[in-house]
Amino acid sequence: MSTLPPIPDLGDDEIAALRERYRVERERRIRPDGSAQYRRAQGRFGYYAEDPYADPDFTRGPLRDRVDAVVLGGGFGGLCAGARLRQAGLERIRIVEKGGDFGGTWYWNRYPGIHCDIESHVYLPLLEEVGHVPKWKYAPGEEIRQHAMAIGRTFDLYRDACFQTGIVELRWDDGEWVVRTDRDDEMRATYVVVSNGTLDHPKLPAIPGIETFTGHTFHTSRWDYAYTGGSPDGGLSGLADKRVAIIGTGATAIQVVPHVARDAAQLHVFQRTPSSVDVRDNRPTDPRWADSLRPGWHARRRENFQAVVTGEHVDEDLVDDAWTRSAHVLGKIISSDARADWGPEAWERAEELLDFDKMNRLRARVERVVDDPATADLLKPWYRYGCKRPTFSDEYLQAFNRPNVALVDTADHGGVERFTERSLVVGDAEYEVDCVIFATGFEVGKSDVLTGRLPVRGRDGRNLQQHWRSSGVRTLHGVCSSGFPNLFQLGSVQNAPSVNFAHVLDEQAIHVGEVIAEARRRGVERVEPTPEAEEAWAATIESTSPERARFDAECTPGYYNNEGDARGRRTYGRGPAAFQRLLREWRTGDGIDEVLGDAG
Ligand code: NDP
């Protein structure tokens, strides 16, 4: 497994042409307004984010009580935090969640075709604890949502949960947190864990005239089955006489388009940047394999997947799918000895050649599958693998062979240019439709704490957001901050990202659970890093980040690189496996004293 895949033999002319094509395609798509091209689904557009599943008449009286921990967010991050705090021995754990139940992104997203895009056996957390083996290699959304609810039951997290509730303020007061909510609660908690913002809030492109459109519209994360008919399994009979537009061609659209293509009278897919679409090959889980699993299988498998996709050495690729095979092709499976032997320049060149080769294969797949050469050309992605989230489907490209489906390229116009009462406009062309579905994604990695929407006041009335604005985001390991005792954050800040984000969140939750367990063992009441520890972590992040920053800067725009402006992104560059090892060693060594210094 540690041998380098054969390096493709591309001529200098071809390499130069590919580099130039990538540059040109990136330039075509860069918008001066960057992230400001999107608007939050709120105010006038708030209905795009309304909860179609919860009871609109739900009421309850305000809570004035004391719990051991409040967890903000009931998605996989919050559920893992709840489970790990339970394992740490906490009794009263209150998850506060805006939605009507657990599930987070899997609560909101129920669009037709919804499936896990990472193998479910490594994506779903706490499988062994709950006693579940996913039924499919890539599980449908409903099975995932049911698993989230099962975690809630297994760890008795429903008992104290508050649904349909938003936290509006966190304030440190006299040795504990005061948590205020939009239902007038004022709870007190020893610990607070914030875990929202991963794929939280739908975003809309600020396309002029959007409010004048008189047809039907909705966002994929609030699928309107009352209008379309059918279910996440398809059968959208309400679209049989409808002309439908889908805006966006990211990971969500890849799953939605085949269903709408099958059922709508007419479908126009408005594309700005094509996704890379690799094979999916979904299949039911072999029951004999499920029966053969031994305790510890889940952690072993998920660590193995993480190692493979981030270039760590493994003896066997357990998941063996298009994610991991791409990692092999891209030469990520290479021993550090070989990397060191080659030197950085030769290594980077080899990596680029392997990347060109991988993308050439994906472009060739488009050509093989899509009948119309002009459409096939538009569907070819011209950027490096991993610039955008890779996607996988055995139905998406095929949908463009249907006579009722058309692709509209918007790349030279910065996207859909404007709406009229009945149509969407791109260049000189107008497309009259009955319904517009926004598959335009989410605010990613923007927790309410990070954005300042949730005011946080720590020791001595210190305001977290003002503190970070003046001196930059400061954390130890992305998890806790000086001046804000017993406050923990899960998410993407100052740690190591991975394509399997549920795994990242669970590792953070395990970390928080073990730190709290140790604090309780030692009788330490306040868990809080020293400013020096934060400083040292900021320096580690700074010194390991640049490699990815350069890669991002050359990528086509998208949320992975902050719409082409990658400056703000700072992560731990040695990868998630190294990060998790670092945390483990820190917890079991002297490191943990950095946050447990005060036994008072
Ligand atoms: P994305 O942000 O990935 O995609 C949004 C799409 O909308 C892009 O194609 C974007 O084009 C397009 N777009 C935005 N504005 C315009 C405009 N004005 N005109 C035309 N097109 C526009 O959102 P998704 O919902 O697809 O995916 C978000 C993330 O959710 C994924 O990356 C993945 O992490 C996760 N996901 C996970 C799944 C799973 O199974 N685990 C399944 C689905 C999603 P452009 O690229 O040019 O910006």
XYZ file of C-alpha atoms and ligand atoms in Angstrom:
648
model
C 0.000 0.000 0.000
C 2.879 2.392 0.479
C 4.020 2.166 -3.129
C 3.467 5.163 -5.334
C 0.950 4.684 -8.148
C 2.521 4.976 -11.614
C 3.036 8.626 -12.489
C 1.167 9.425 -15.718
C 3.292 10.493 -18.620
C 1.840 13.829 -19.724
C 3.745 15.957 -22.228
C 4.829 19.509 -21.341
C 2.337 20.971 -23.817
C -0.540 19.084 -22.281
C 0.480 20.130 -18.784
C 0.727 23.773 -19.829
C -2.651 23.580 -21.580
C -4.343 22.064 -18.527
C -2.850 24.645 -16.171
C -3.997 27.417 -18.465
C -7.479 25.958 -18.819
C -7.847 25.706 -15.027
C -6.711 29.310 -14.642
C -9.126 30.573 -17.297
C -12.055 28.611 -15.870
C -11.321 29.979 -12.404
C -11.167 33.560 -13.739
C -14.506 33.100 -15.519
C -16.137 32.336 -12.184
C -14.457 34.705 -9.731
C -16.949 37.328 -8.598
C -15.809 40.595 -7.043
C -18.529 40.288 -4.409
C -17.220 36.856 -3.233
C -19.312 35.519 -0.362
C -21.471 38.667 -0.427
C -23.196 37.274 -3.548
C -25.340 35.220 -1.153
C -28.076 36.351 1.161
C -29.111 34.684 4.359
C -32.565 33.133 4.331
C -34.057 35.525 6.865
C -36.347 38.536 7.091
C -38.212 38.776 3.780
C -36.606 35.486 2.745
C -37.038 33.802 6.113
C -39.673 31.427 4.792
C -36.938 29.536 2.913
C -35.623 28.462 6.322
C -38.928 27.768 8.077
C -39.424 24.367 9.659
C -41.916 22.336 7.605
C -41.816 19.381 10.030
C -42.290 20.859 13.498
C -45.573 21.636 15.194
C -46.239 25.343 14.507
C -48.511 25.579 17.556
C -45.994 24.115 19.997
C -45.794 26.062 23.249
C -44.225 25.528 26.668
C -43.547 27.662 29.695
C -40.109 29.248 30.264
C -37.523 27.142 32.103
C -35.631 28.502 35.094
C -33.497 25.577 36.186
C -29.971 24.295 36.542
C -28.381 21.510 34.464
C -24.897 20.037 34.221
C -24.465 20.901 30.563
C -26.248 22.763 27.818
C -25.414 21.666 24.281
C -26.309 24.024 21.472
C -27.395 22.000 18.422
C -28.988 18.577 18.017
C -27.146 17.401 14.908
C -24.423 14.783 14.981
C -22.001 17.166 16.729
C -24.454 17.944 19.532
C -25.559 14.316 19.813
C -21.957 13.116 20.041
C -21.319 15.784 22.676
C -24.405 14.606 24.598
C -23.309 10.963 24.372
C -19.705 11.673 25.385
C -20.802 13.865 28.306
C -23.089 11.063 29.431
C -20.101 8.703 29.284
C -18.179 11.287 31.341
C -20.798 10.831 34.057
C -22.905 13.978 33.647
C -26.495 13.583 34.743
C -28.482 16.498 33.363
C -27.580 17.177 29.757
C -29.800 19.566 27.839
C -29.529 19.740 24.076
C -31.152 22.915 22.764
C -32.159 22.632 19.121
C -34.009 24.911 16.674
C -35.614 21.994 14.840
C -38.420 19.807 16.148
C -36.189 16.767 16.744
C -32.612 15.518 16.561
C -30.756 15.118 13.279
C -29.382 18.545 12.353
C -28.667 18.640 8.638
C -30.419 15.257 8.333
C -33.487 16.705 10.045
C -33.676 19.581 7.579
C -32.603 17.838 4.391
C -35.190 15.329 3.190
C -35.026 16.017 -0.530
C -35.661 13.227 -3.047
C -32.596 11.068 -3.524
C -30.946 12.123 -0.257
C -28.159 9.738 0.704
C -24.964 9.793 2.643
C -22.104 10.568 0.278
C -19.479 8.935 2.521
C -19.804 5.234 3.304
C -22.439 5.084 6.076
C -20.407 2.537 8.063
C -17.763 5.198 8.635
C -19.955 8.308 8.483
C -22.578 7.522 11.121
C -21.264 8.037 14.666
C -21.882 5.781 17.678
C -22.966 2.788 15.606
C -21.719 0.180 18.056
C -23.154 2.010 21.070
C -26.570 2.167 19.376
C -26.245 -1.371 17.971
C -26.903 -0.508 14.355
C -25.212 -1.570 11.138
C -26.397 0.584 8.209
C -28.410 -1.345 5.640
C -26.760 0.270 2.626
C -23.185 1.221 1.823
C -24.500 4.779 1.344
C -27.546 5.080 3.574
C -30.655 7.037 2.613
C -31.340 10.199 4.628
C -34.261 8.712 6.536
C -32.136 5.871 7.946
C -29.561 8.467 9.024
C -32.215 10.623 10.676
C -33.573 7.566 12.482
C -30.057 6.811 13.700
C -29.753 10.352 15.094
C -32.970 9.801 17.030
C -31.711 6.409 18.228
C -28.595 8.107 19.653
C -30.959 10.429 21.529
C -32.794 7.435 23.014
C -29.697 5.342 23.738
C -28.062 8.123 25.740
C -31.290 9.383 27.285
C -30.920 12.779 25.659
C -34.634 13.326 25.015
C -35.302 13.661 28.762
C -33.878 17.187 29.054
C -33.881 18.283 25.398
C -35.495 21.550 24.308
C -36.637 21.505 20.684
C -37.913 24.424 18.615
C -35.764 26.624 20.781
C -32.897 28.961 19.930
C -30.256 30.178 22.365
C -29.965 33.963 22.281
C -27.280 34.656 24.887
C -24.552 32.931 26.899
C -23.288 34.738 29.963
C -20.745 33.547 32.558
C -22.051 34.493 35.970
C -20.716 33.511 39.339
C -19.034 30.305 38.229
C -21.647 29.007 35.805
C -23.236 29.817 32.472
C -26.561 31.573 32.190
C -28.265 30.473 28.983
C -31.128 32.575 27.630
C -33.356 31.386 24.796
C -36.007 32.732 22.450
C -38.629 30.971 24.612
C -37.727 33.137 27.538
C -35.816 30.380 29.320
C -33.034 31.307 31.681
C -31.152 28.140 32.534
C -27.925 27.774 34.421
C -25.302 25.243 33.373
C -21.867 24.190 34.547
C -20.700 23.468 30.998
C -21.783 24.691 27.569
C -20.915 22.965 24.297
C -21.660 24.850 21.072
C -22.124 22.665 18.030
C -24.035 24.382 15.287
C -23.113 25.876 11.971
C -21.710 22.889 10.084
C -24.297 22.899 7.288
C -26.783 24.905 9.166
C -28.652 27.636 7.449
C -29.757 27.648 3.805
C -28.286 30.371 1.632
C -29.750 31.979 -1.426
C -28.005 33.743 -4.273
C -28.914 37.445 -4.238
C -30.239 37.305 -7.794
C -31.980 40.564 -8.778
C -35.740 40.277 -9.153
C -35.986 37.123 -7.045
C -38.896 38.655 -5.125
C -40.822 39.414 -8.320
C -41.004 35.798 -9.461
C -44.606 34.624 -9.163
C -44.016 30.888 -9.608
C -43.317 28.442 -6.793
C -39.883 28.393 -5.122
C -38.175 26.530 -2.291
C -34.743 25.458 -1.074
C -33.665 21.811 -1.238
C -33.204 21.730 2.547
C -36.922 22.445 3.018
C -38.292 20.238 0.271
C -41.923 21.039 -0.469
C -43.548 17.635 -0.893
C -46.984 19.283 -0.683
C -46.142 20.833 -4.069
C -44.066 18.084 -5.703
C -45.807 15.016 -4.282
C -43.743 11.893 -3.619
C -41.152 11.237 -0.940
C -37.367 11.050 -0.516
C -37.618 7.861 -2.587
C -39.033 9.826 -5.533
C -42.418 9.616 -7.263
C -42.812 13.408 -7.575
C -46.188 13.179 -9.294
C -47.012 16.833 -8.612
C -44.336 17.839 -11.120
C -45.813 15.849 -14.012
C -47.139 18.998 -15.707
C -44.526 21.439 -14.378
C -41.545 23.217 -15.906
C -38.919 23.135 -13.193
C -35.625 24.981 -12.742
C -32.904 23.732 -10.399
C -30.230 26.311 -9.558
C -26.941 24.766 -8.510
C -25.006 21.618 -9.326
C -23.270 20.774 -6.027
C -23.484 17.577 -3.960
C -27.200 18.136 -3.253
C -28.233 18.753 -6.868
C -26.349 15.632 -7.955
C -28.753 13.593 -5.818
C -31.915 15.601 -6.614
C -31.645 16.032 -10.389
C -32.251 12.376 -11.394
C -35.586 12.353 -9.528
C -36.859 15.657 -10.867
C -35.663 14.672 -14.355
C -37.717 11.492 -14.147
C -40.915 13.142 -12.930
C -41.107 16.743 -14.193
C -42.555 17.704 -17.566
C -39.438 19.765 -18.185
C -36.265 20.406 -16.218
C -33.683 23.129 -16.708
C -30.539 22.695 -14.621
C -28.749 26.032 -14.149
C -25.060 25.337 -13.729
C -22.227 27.712 -12.887
C -19.498 25.177 -12.072
C -19.856 21.482 -12.845
C -19.141 19.004 -10.061
C -16.787 16.089 -10.585
C -19.033 13.020 -10.715
C -17.431 9.672 -10.002
C -19.068 6.219 -9.843
C -21.284 5.462 -6.831
C -21.976 1.746 -6.898
C -24.332 1.776 -3.910
C -25.368 -1.644 -2.625
C -27.044 -3.268 0.362
C -24.834 -4.258 3.271
C -23.984 -7.953 3.141
C -25.682 -9.491 6.227
C -22.869 -12.059 6.583
C -20.345 -9.233 6.746
C -22.520 -7.405 9.308
C -22.681 -10.575 11.430
C -18.922 -10.995 11.282
C -18.184 -7.572 12.826
C -16.324 -7.666 16.133
C -16.268 -5.012 18.889
C -14.153 -2.031 17.927
C -14.932 -2.466 14.210
C -16.422 0.988 13.834
C -13.487 2.960 15.215
C -11.055 0.810 13.196
C -12.977 1.322 9.972
C -13.493 5.043 10.382
C -9.837 5.614 11.270
C -8.814 3.501 8.323
C -10.948 5.605 5.965
C -9.574 8.812 7.382
C -6.017 7.545 7.040
C -6.532 6.542 3.413
C -8.113 9.806 2.264
C -5.542 11.944 4.037
C -2.481 10.087 2.842
C -1.508 8.135 5.944
C -0.019 4.689 5.537
C -2.402 1.712 5.969
C -1.983 -1.981 5.226
C -5.509 -2.444 3.951
C -8.178 -0.143 2.508
C -11.297 -1.333 4.338
C -13.845 0.935 2.650
C -12.519 0.507 -0.884
C -14.762 2.948 -2.742
C -14.443 5.876 -5.128
C -13.252 8.162 -2.289
C -10.448 5.854 -1.242
C -9.570 4.722 -4.766
C -9.216 8.382 -5.759
C -6.868 8.865 -2.846
C -4.742 5.991 -4.156
C -4.745 7.408 -7.648
C -3.801 10.807 -6.326
C -0.779 9.289 -4.682
C -1.861 10.116 -1.176
C -0.924 6.596 -0.079
C 2.763 7.042 0.068
C 5.096 6.560 2.951
C 6.599 9.671 4.449
C 10.015 8.169 3.603
C 9.179 8.237 -0.075
C 7.867 11.784 0.243
C 11.074 12.866 1.954
C 13.240 10.989 -0.570
C 11.620 12.775 -3.472
C 11.801 16.290 -2.094
C 8.907 18.748 -2.186
C 9.238 19.882 -5.801
C 9.268 16.433 -7.361
C 6.481 15.386 -5.020
C 4.278 18.352 -5.951
C 4.837 17.701 -9.642
C 3.908 14.034 -9.235
C 0.813 15.006 -7.295
C -0.225 17.482 -9.983
C 0.261 14.904 -12.747
C -1.788 12.336 -10.853
C -4.472 14.968 -10.320
C -4.571 15.844 -14.039
C -4.883 12.160 -14.807
C -7.719 11.641 -12.312
C -9.651 14.624 -13.648
C -8.995 13.513 -17.249
C -10.637 10.213 -16.343
C -13.632 11.977 -14.816
C -13.957 14.188 -17.884
C -13.746 11.083 -20.088
C -16.562 9.560 -18.014
C -18.767 12.549 -18.873
C -17.995 12.059 -22.550
C -18.820 8.356 -22.357
C -22.109 8.816 -20.516
C -23.624 11.987 -21.986
C -24.904 11.595 -25.555
C -24.934 15.223 -26.683
C -21.317 16.401 -27.133
C -22.122 20.075 -26.395
C -23.845 19.167 -23.119
C -21.025 16.780 -22.240
C -18.500 19.570 -22.769
C -20.337 21.845 -20.352
C -20.504 19.122 -17.706
C -16.717 18.629 -17.609
C -15.033 19.979 -14.489
C -11.835 21.979 -15.082
C -10.126 22.260 -11.709
C -8.105 20.097 -9.384
C -9.759 17.212 -7.606
C -10.819 18.384 -4.161
C -11.253 22.043 -5.143
C -14.942 21.316 -4.734
C -16.524 18.474 -2.839
C -16.217 15.453 -5.142
C -19.568 13.863 -5.944
C -20.626 10.338 -6.868
C -23.611 9.202 -8.883
C -24.619 6.598 -11.412
C -27.729 8.586 -12.425
C -26.868 12.285 -12.547
C -24.962 12.546 -15.839
C -27.384 10.032 -17.369
C -30.303 12.388 -16.605
C -29.030 14.782 -19.290
C -29.780 12.166 -21.954
C -33.496 12.572 -21.308
C -35.409 14.665 -23.858
C -37.115 16.731 -21.114
C -33.833 17.822 -19.467
C -31.630 20.746 -20.514
C -28.444 22.151 -19.037
C -28.075 25.945 -18.920
C -24.506 27.171 -18.535
C -24.275 30.389 -16.513
C -20.503 30.533 -15.966
C -19.885 33.660 -18.060
C -22.700 35.530 -16.340
C -21.753 34.934 -12.700
C -24.734 32.603 -12.340
C -28.410 33.164 -13.048
C -28.560 36.889 -13.811
C -32.070 37.865 -12.925
C -35.616 36.786 -12.344
C -38.686 38.174 -14.049
C -42.251 37.391 -13.011
C -42.218 34.084 -14.855
C -38.690 33.307 -15.859
C -34.976 33.148 -15.193
C -32.628 35.174 -17.365
C -29.101 34.213 -18.448
C -27.477 36.391 -21.122
C -29.973 36.914 -23.932
C -32.024 33.872 -23.053
C -35.134 33.716 -20.886
C -36.401 30.452 -19.424
C -40.041 30.405 -18.412
C -40.692 27.977 -15.549
C -43.386 27.146 -12.986
C -41.078 26.276 -10.135
C -37.536 27.146 -9.040
C -35.639 24.883 -6.663
C -32.597 26.421 -4.999
C -29.869 23.806 -4.601
C -27.557 26.636 -3.610
C -26.134 25.261 -0.392
C -25.630 26.452 3.131
C -23.697 28.794 5.285
C -20.900 26.371 6.050
C -18.885 26.282 9.246
C -20.407 29.496 10.568
C -21.550 28.783 14.073
C -23.613 31.439 15.784
C -20.658 32.072 18.061
C -18.271 32.637 15.184
C -20.602 35.010 13.355
C -21.534 36.913 16.487
C -25.226 36.157 16.120
C -25.058 34.590 19.569
C -23.512 37.022 22.049
C -21.131 35.314 24.480
C -19.944 37.091 27.608
C -17.251 35.369 29.606
C -15.226 36.158 32.708
C -15.262 39.854 33.720
C -17.973 40.525 31.108
C -15.527 39.893 28.267
C -17.299 39.704 24.902
C -16.011 36.759 22.860
C -16.764 38.224 19.469
C -15.196 41.612 20.258
C -12.198 39.809 21.711
C -11.753 37.778 18.513
C -12.360 40.786 16.277
C -9.558 42.708 17.956
C -7.012 39.917 18.331
C -8.109 37.250 15.797
C -9.805 33.951 16.576
C -8.017 32.464 19.587
C -8.564 28.959 20.823
C -6.718 25.982 22.152
C -7.226 23.155 19.620
C -10.260 24.987 18.221
C -12.205 23.857 21.278
C -11.895 26.340 24.154
C -10.744 29.903 24.799
C -9.099 31.880 27.547
C -11.578 34.052 29.433
C -14.469 31.688 28.670
C -14.336 28.899 31.244
C -16.242 25.645 30.683
C -17.259 26.699 27.163
C -16.432 24.276 24.350
C -16.942 24.554 20.626
C -17.169 21.827 18.038
C -16.713 22.630 14.367
C -14.135 23.624 11.840
C -12.275 26.412 13.640
C -8.515 25.928 14.092
C -8.512 22.177 13.772
C -8.006 19.649 10.975
C -10.861 19.169 8.513
C -11.791 15.883 6.876
C -14.254 14.854 4.186
C -15.927 12.784 6.912
C -16.976 15.682 9.083
C -19.146 13.562 11.394
C -15.925 11.817 12.425
C -14.206 15.160 13.136
C -17.144 16.205 15.318
C -17.169 12.946 17.254
C -13.424 13.157 17.936
C -13.942 16.682 19.281
C -16.836 15.442 21.426
C -14.679 12.602 22.784
C -11.995 15.173 23.594
C -14.411 17.456 25.440
C -15.958 14.513 27.312
C -12.572 13.254 28.496
C -11.352 16.707 29.512
C -14.508 17.233 31.575
C -14.221 13.745 33.095
C -10.633 14.509 34.141
C -11.642 17.902 35.563
C -14.280 16.179 37.677
C -11.800 13.523 38.832
C -9.415 16.257 39.950
C -12.142 18.405 41.474
C -11.344 21.274 39.098
C -14.309 23.572 38.628
C -13.074 25.687 35.744
C -11.715 24.345 32.476
C -9.982 27.178 30.670
C -6.778 27.456 28.621
C -4.046 29.923 29.466
C -3.416 32.756 26.987
C 0.047 31.224 26.412
C -1.493 27.903 25.361
C -3.752 29.731 22.895
C -0.801 31.672 21.555
C 1.176 28.480 21.002
C -1.761 26.862 19.198
C -2.203 29.896 16.930
C 1.495 29.586 16.041
C 1.091 25.863 15.261
C -1.876 26.604 13.011
C 0.017 29.390 11.271
C 3.059 27.242 10.612
C 1.154 24.217 9.299
C -1.539 26.001 7.227
C 0.139 27.440 4.128
C 0.262 24.354 1.897
C -3.520 24.138 1.684
C -3.843 27.914 1.371
C -1.838 27.877 -1.867
C -3.901 24.997 -3.225
C -7.131 26.836 -2.332
C -5.948 30.045 -3.956
C -5.615 28.282 -7.308
C -9.021 26.594 -7.075
C -12.228 27.533 -8.768
C -14.404 29.504 -6.295
C -16.818 27.836 -3.909
C -17.361 27.520 -0.193
C -14.249 25.315 0.168
C -12.054 28.359 -0.535
C -14.345 31.125 0.687
C -15.472 31.918 -2.882
C -11.919 32.316 -4.142
C -10.644 34.325 -1.196
C -8.802 31.691 0.820
C -6.973 34.093 3.119
C -9.197 33.568 6.121
C -8.900 29.804 6.248
C -6.503 28.503 8.874
C -6.383 24.838 9.740
C -4.027 22.329 11.268
C -2.152 21.257 8.158
C -0.815 17.870 9.262
C -4.236 16.301 8.831
C -7.019 14.978 11.047
C -5.324 11.722 12.061
C -2.239 13.607 13.285
C -4.514 16.112 15.029
C -6.409 13.373 16.842
C -3.143 11.739 17.941
C -1.956 15.108 19.183
C -5.139 15.546 21.241
C -4.864 12.048 22.705
C -1.246 12.604 23.727
C -2.141 16.011 25.155
C -4.931 14.499 27.258
C -2.858 11.650 28.617
C 0.302 13.719 29.180
C 1.001 17.004 30.940
C -0.727 19.032 28.227
C -4.099 18.824 29.890
C -2.730 20.875 32.810
C -2.952 23.863 30.424
C -6.714 23.880 30.939
C -7.002 22.352 34.407
C -4.535 24.567 36.179
C -6.967 25.990 38.691
C -8.361 23.498 41.200
C -10.410 26.193 42.898
P -22.973 23.738 -2.629
O -22.610 24.990 -1.945
O -21.979 22.674 -2.767
O -23.501 24.046 -4.074
C -24.264 25.190 -4.376
C -24.461 25.227 -5.869
O -25.215 26.394 -6.210
C -23.140 25.332 -6.616
O -23.215 24.520 -7.768
C -23.098 26.821 -6.995
O -22.298 27.094 -8.116
C -24.556 27.043 -7.285
N -24.918 28.463 -7.322
C -24.850 29.350 -6.306
N -25.262 30.562 -6.716
C -25.602 30.429 -8.002
C -26.098 31.327 -8.959
N -26.310 32.633 -8.689
N -26.382 30.844 -10.189
C -26.153 29.541 -10.499
N -25.672 28.655 -9.626
C -25.402 29.087 -8.387
O -24.310 23.216 -1.885
P -24.889 21.728 -1.779
O -26.172 21.836 -1.060
O -24.890 21.057 -3.085
O -23.836 20.985 -0.890
C -23.382 21.569 0.312
C -22.574 20.559 1.081
O -23.460 19.689 1.725
C -21.723 19.620 0.257
O -20.528 20.157 -0.164
C -21.527 18.482 1.191
O -20.513 18.777 2.102
C -22.846 18.452 1.888
N -23.676 17.418 1.338
C -23.450 16.205 1.883
C -24.172 15.151 1.472
C -23.895 13.855 2.124
O -24.421 12.894 1.685
N -23.079 13.748 3.158
C -25.196 15.262 0.423
C -25.373 16.594 -0.065
C -24.625 17.626 0.392
P -20.713 27.343 -7.929
O -20.133 25.986 -7.678
O -20.285 27.931 -9.205
O -20.556 28.265 -6.777
